mmCIF file of C-alpha atoms in Angstrom:
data_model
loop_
_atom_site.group_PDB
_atom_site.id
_atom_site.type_symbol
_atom_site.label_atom_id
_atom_site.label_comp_id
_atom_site.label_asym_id
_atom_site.label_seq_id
_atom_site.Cartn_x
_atom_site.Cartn_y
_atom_site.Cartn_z
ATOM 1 C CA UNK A 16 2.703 -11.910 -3.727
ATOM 2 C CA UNK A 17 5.187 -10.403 -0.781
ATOM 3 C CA UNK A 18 3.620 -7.011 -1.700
ATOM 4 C CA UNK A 19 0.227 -7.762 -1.327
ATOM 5 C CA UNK A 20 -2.074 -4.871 0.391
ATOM 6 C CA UNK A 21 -2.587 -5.908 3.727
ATOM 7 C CA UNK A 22 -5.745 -5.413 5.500
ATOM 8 C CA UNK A 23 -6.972 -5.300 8.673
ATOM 9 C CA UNK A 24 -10.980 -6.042 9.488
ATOM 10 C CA UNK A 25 -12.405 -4.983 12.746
ATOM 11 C CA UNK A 26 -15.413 -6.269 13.618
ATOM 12 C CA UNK A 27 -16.825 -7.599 16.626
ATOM 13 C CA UNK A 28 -19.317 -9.919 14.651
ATOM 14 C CA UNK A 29 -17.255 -13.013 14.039
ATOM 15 C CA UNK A 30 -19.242 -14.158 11.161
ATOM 16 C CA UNK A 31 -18.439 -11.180 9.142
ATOM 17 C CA UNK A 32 -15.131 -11.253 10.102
ATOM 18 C CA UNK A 33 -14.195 -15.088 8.723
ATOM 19 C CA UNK A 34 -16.787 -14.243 5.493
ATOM 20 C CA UNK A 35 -14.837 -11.187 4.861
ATOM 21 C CA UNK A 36 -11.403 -13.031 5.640
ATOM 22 C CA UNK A 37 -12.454 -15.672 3.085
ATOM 23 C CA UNK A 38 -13.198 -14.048 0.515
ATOM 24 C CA UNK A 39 -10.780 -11.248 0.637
ATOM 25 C CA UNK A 40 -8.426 -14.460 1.244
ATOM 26 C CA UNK A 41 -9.357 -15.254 -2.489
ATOM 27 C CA UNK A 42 -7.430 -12.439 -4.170
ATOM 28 C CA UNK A 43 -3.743 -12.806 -3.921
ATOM 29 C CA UNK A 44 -3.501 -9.121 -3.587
ATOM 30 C CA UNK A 45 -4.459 -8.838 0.060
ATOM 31 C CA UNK A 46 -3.321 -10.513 3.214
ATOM 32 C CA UNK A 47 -5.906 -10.284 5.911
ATOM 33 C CA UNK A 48 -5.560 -9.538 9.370
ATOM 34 C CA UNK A 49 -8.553 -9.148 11.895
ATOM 35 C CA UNK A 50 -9.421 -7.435 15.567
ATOM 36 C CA UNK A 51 -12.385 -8.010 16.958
ATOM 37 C CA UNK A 52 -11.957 -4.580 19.455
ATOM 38 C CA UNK A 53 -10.994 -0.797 18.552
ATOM 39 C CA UNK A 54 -8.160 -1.478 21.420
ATOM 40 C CA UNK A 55 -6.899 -4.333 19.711
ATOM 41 C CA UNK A 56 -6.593 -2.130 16.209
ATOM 42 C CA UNK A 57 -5.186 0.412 17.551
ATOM 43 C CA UNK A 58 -2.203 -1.947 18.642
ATOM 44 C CA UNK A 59 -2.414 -3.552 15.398
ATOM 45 C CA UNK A 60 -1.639 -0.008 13.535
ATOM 46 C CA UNK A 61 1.116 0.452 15.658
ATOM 47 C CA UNK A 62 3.118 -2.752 15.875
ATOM 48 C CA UNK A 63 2.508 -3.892 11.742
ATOM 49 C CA UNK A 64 2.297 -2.039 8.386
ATOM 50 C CA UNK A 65 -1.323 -1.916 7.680
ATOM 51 C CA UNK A 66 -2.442 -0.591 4.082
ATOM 52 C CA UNK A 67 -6.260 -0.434 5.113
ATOM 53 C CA UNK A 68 -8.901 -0.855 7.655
ATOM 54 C CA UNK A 69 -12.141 -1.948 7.479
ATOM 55 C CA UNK A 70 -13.336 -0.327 10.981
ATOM 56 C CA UNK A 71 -16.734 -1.422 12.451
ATOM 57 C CA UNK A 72 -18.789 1.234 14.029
ATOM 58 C CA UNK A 73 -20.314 -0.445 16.486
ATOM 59 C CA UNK A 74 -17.431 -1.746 18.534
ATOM 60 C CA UNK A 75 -18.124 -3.515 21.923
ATOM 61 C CA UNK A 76 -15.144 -1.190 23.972
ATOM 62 C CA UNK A 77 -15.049 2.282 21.669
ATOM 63 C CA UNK A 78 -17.058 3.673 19.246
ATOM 64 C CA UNK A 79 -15.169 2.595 15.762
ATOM 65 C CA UNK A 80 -15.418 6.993 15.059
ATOM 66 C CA UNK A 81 -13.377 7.299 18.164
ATOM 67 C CA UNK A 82 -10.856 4.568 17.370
ATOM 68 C CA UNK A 83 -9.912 6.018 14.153
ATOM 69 C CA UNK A 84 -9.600 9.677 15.814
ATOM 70 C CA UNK A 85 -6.889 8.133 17.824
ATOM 71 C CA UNK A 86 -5.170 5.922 14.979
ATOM 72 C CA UNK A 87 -5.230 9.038 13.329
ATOM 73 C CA UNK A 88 -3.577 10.615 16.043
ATOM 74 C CA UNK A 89 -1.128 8.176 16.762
ATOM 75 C CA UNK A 90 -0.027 8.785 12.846
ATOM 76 C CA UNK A 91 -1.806 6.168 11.178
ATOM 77 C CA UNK A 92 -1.998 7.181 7.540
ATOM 78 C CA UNK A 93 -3.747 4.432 5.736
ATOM 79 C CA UNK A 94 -6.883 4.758 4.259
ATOM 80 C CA UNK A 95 -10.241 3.253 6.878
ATOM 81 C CA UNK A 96 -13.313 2.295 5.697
ATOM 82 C CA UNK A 97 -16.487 2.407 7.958
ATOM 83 C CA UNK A 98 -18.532 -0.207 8.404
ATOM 84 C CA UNK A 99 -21.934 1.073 9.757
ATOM 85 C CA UNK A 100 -25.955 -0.276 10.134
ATOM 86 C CA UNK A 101 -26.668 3.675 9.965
ATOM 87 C CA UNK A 102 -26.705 4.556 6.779
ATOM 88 C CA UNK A 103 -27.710 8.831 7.409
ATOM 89 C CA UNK A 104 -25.995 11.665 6.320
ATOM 90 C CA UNK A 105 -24.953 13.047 9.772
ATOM 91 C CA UNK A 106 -23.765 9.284 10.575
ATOM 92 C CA UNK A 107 -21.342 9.336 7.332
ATOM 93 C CA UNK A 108 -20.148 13.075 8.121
ATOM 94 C CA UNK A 109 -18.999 12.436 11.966
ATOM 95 C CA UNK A 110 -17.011 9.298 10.380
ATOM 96 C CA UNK A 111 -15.227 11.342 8.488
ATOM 97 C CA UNK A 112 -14.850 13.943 10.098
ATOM 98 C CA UNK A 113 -13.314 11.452 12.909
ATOM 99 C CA UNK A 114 -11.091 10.912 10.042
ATOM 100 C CA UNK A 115 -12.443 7.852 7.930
ATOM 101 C CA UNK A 116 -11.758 7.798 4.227
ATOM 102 C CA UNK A 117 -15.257 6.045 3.147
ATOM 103 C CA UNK A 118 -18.549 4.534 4.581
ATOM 104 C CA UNK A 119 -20.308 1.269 3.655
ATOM 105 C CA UNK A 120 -23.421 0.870 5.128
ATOM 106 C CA UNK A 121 -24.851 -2.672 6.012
ATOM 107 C CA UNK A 122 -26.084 -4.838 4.468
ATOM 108 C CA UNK A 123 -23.556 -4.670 1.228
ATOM 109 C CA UNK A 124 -22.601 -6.939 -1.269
ATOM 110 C CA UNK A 125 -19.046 -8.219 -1.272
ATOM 111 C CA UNK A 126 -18.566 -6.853 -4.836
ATOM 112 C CA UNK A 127 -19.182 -3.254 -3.522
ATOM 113 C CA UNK A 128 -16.730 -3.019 -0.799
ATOM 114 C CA UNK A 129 -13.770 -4.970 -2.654
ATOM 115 C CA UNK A 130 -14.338 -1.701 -5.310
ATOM 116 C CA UNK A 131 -14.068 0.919 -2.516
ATOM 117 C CA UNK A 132 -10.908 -1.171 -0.983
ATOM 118 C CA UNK A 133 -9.322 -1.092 -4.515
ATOM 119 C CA UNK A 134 -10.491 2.864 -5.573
ATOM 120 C CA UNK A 135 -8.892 3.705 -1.765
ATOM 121 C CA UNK A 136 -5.377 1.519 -2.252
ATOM 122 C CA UNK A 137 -5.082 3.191 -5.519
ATOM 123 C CA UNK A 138 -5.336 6.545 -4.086
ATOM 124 C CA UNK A 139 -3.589 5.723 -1.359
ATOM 125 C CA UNK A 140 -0.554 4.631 -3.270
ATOM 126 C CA UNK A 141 -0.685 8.137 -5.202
ATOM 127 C CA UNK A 142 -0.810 10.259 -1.999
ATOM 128 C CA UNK A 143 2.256 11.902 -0.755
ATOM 129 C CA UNK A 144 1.611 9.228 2.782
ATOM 130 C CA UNK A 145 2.189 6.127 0.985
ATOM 131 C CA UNK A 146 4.749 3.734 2.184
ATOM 132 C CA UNK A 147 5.987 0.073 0.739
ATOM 133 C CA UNK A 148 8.043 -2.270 1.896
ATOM 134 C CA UNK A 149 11.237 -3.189 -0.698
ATOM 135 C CA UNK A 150 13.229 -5.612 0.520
ATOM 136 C CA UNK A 151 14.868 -4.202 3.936
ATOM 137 C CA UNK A 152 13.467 -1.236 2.937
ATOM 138 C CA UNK A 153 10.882 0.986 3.829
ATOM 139 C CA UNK A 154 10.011 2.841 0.829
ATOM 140 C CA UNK A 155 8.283 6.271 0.588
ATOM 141 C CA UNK A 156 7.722 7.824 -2.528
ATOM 142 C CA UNK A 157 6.763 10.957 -1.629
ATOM 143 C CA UNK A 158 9.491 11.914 0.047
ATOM 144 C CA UNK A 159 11.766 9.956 -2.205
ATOM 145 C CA UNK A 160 13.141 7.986 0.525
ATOM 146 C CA UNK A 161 14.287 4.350 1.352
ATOM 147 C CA UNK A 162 14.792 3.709 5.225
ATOM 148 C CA UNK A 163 16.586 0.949 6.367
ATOM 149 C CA UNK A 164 15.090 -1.245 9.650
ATOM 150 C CA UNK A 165 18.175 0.478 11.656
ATOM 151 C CA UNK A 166 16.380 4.181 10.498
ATOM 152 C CA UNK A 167 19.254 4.569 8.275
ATOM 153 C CA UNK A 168 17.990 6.593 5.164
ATOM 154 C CA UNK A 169 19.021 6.414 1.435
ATOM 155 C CA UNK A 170 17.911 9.502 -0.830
ATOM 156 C CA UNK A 171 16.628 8.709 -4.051
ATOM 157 C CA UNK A 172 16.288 10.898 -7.047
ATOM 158 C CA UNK A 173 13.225 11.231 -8.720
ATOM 159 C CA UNK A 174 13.620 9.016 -11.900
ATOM 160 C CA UNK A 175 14.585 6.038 -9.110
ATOM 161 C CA UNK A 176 11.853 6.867 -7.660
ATOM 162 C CA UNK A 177 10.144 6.467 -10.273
ATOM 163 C CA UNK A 178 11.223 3.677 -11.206
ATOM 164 C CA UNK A 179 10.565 1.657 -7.906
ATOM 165 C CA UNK A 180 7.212 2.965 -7.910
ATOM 166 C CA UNK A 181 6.548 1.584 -11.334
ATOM 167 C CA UNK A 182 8.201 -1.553 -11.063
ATOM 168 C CA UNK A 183 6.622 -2.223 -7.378
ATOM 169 C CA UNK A 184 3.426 -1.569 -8.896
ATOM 170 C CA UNK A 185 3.638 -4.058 -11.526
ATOM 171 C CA UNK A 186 3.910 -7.163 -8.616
ATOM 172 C CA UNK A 187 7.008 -8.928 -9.586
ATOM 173 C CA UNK A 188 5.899 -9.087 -13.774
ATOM 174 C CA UNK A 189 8.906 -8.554 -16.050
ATOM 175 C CA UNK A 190 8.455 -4.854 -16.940
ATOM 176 C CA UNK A 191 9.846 -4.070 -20.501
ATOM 177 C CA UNK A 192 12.791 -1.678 -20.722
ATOM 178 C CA UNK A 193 10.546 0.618 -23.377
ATOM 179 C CA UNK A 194 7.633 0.128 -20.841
ATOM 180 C CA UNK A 195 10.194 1.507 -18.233
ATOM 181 C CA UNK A 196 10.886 4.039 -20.199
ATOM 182 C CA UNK A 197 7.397 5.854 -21.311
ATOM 183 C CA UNK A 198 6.598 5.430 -17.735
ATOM 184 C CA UNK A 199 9.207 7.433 -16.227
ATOM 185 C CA UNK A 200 10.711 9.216 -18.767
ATOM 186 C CA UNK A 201 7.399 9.910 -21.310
ATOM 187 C CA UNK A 202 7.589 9.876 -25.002
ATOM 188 C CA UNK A 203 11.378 11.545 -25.646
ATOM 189 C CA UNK A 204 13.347 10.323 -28.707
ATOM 190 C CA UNK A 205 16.653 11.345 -26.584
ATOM 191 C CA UNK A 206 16.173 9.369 -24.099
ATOM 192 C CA UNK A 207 17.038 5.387 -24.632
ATOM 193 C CA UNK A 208 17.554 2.324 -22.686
ATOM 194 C CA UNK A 209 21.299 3.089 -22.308
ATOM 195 C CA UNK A 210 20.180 5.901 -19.799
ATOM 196 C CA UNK A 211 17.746 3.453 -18.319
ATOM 197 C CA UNK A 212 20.354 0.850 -17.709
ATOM 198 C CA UNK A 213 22.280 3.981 -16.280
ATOM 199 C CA UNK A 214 19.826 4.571 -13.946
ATOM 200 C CA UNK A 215 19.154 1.106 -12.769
ATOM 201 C CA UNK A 216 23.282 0.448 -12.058
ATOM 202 C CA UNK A 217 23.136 3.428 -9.857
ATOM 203 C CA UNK A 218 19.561 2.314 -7.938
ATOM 204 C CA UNK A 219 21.428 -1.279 -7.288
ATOM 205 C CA UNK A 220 24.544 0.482 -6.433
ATOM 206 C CA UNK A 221 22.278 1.843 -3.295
ATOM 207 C CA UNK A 222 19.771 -0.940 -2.497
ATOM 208 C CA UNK A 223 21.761 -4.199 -3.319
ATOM 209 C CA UNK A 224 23.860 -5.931 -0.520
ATOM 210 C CA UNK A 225 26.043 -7.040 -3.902
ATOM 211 C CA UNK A 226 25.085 -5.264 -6.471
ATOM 212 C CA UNK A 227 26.672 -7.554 -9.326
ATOM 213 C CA UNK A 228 24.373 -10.119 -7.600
ATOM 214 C CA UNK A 229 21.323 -8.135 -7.324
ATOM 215 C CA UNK A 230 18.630 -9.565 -5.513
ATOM 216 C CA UNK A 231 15.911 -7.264 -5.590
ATOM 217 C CA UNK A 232 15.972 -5.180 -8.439
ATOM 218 C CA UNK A 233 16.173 -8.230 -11.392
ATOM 219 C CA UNK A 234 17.306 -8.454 -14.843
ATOM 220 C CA UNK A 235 15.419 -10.753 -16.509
ATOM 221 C CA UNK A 236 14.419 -11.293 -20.360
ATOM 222 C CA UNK A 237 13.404 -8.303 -21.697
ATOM 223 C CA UNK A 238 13.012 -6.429 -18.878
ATOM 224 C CA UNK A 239 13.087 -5.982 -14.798
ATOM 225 C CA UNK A 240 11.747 -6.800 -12.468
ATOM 226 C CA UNK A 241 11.541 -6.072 -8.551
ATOM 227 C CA UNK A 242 11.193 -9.059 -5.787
ATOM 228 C CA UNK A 243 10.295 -7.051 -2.588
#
């Protein structure tokens, strides 16, 4: 899928890096990325969207703690695992303190950290920081917000927000216009698909390059659905 989560492992241990590439590489939801330095991730958070990091501790050129203080700094909003053969209770609280969202101590299983990746995309993708790309777009729920890749920015209300959200969410399934509407709108016998279809003429009327011809935001049978 073009809106897969994408990853980025750093790791200076190339075996775990290609293990964790391949079998992250088996879920279609993820596109993986690796750095084998914290200098090299650091770049990496700054020149590509990154939805997560997997960040090594014990990197040969920075302590991983120290990386993510300055990925932090340099306004990287993600969520960052740590990867770390320490598994004590000061060890976990200077990682997060340094700004880390969760710890995984070595050895784990596979099954363990794929959970934690998924539990920390979810929240992620609730928070206020979260950012998608739609299309040309940048989009930010949060602050209801699509930017074009000139910085140009189109104000959404929150329904079309709403709606995006949902719709991204969903990966490019058909979403049903009732499913649309208990989404967004809740259970409200007032409210039918005529003020959905309302809605969704307006969104294209903003995001669409020809909106009679949309290209991102789909009619199909029985529903929508969005190609990002």
């Amino acid at each position: 899928m073009s809106n897969a989560s994408r990853l980025l492992v750093v790791d200076d241990d190339q075996d775990l890096r290609d293990t964790l590439t391949e079998q992250l590489g088996f879920y279609s939801e993820f596109q993986v990325t690796t750095a084998e330095t914290a200098g090299q991730a650091i770049e990496a958070v700054k020149g590509d969207r990154i939805d997560l990091a997997i960040m090594d501790v014990g990197l040969p050129d920075m302590d991983g703690r120290e990386a993510v203080k300055v990925m932090r700094q340099n306004g990287f909003r993600s969520p960052i695992i740590m990867l770390t053969a320490q598994g004590s209770d000061s060890d976990t609280v200077m990682g997060l303190e340094a700004g880390a969202n969760d710890y995984v101590v070595k050895p784990f299983k596979f099954a363990v950290l794929l959970a934690r990746i998924r539990a920390q995309l979810r929240q992620y993708e609730a928070s206020e920081d979260a950012v998608f790309q739609i299309g040309p777009y940048i989009f930010r729920p949060g602050s209801k917000l699509l930017t074009t890749e000139k910085g140009s920015k189109l104000k959404l209300t929150e329904k079309e927000t709403a709606i995006l959200r949902y719709l991204y969410r969903a990966g490019q399934a058909v979403v049903g216009r009732d499913t649309l509407l208990t989404e967004v709108w809740g259970y409200n016998s007032n409210v039918t698909t005529h003020t959905l279809e309302t809605h969704i003429y307006r969104l294209r009327q903003k995001i669409e390059a020809d909106p009679s011809n949309a290209s991102i935001l789909v009619t199909e049978p029985g529903g929508y659905k969005l190609i990002p």
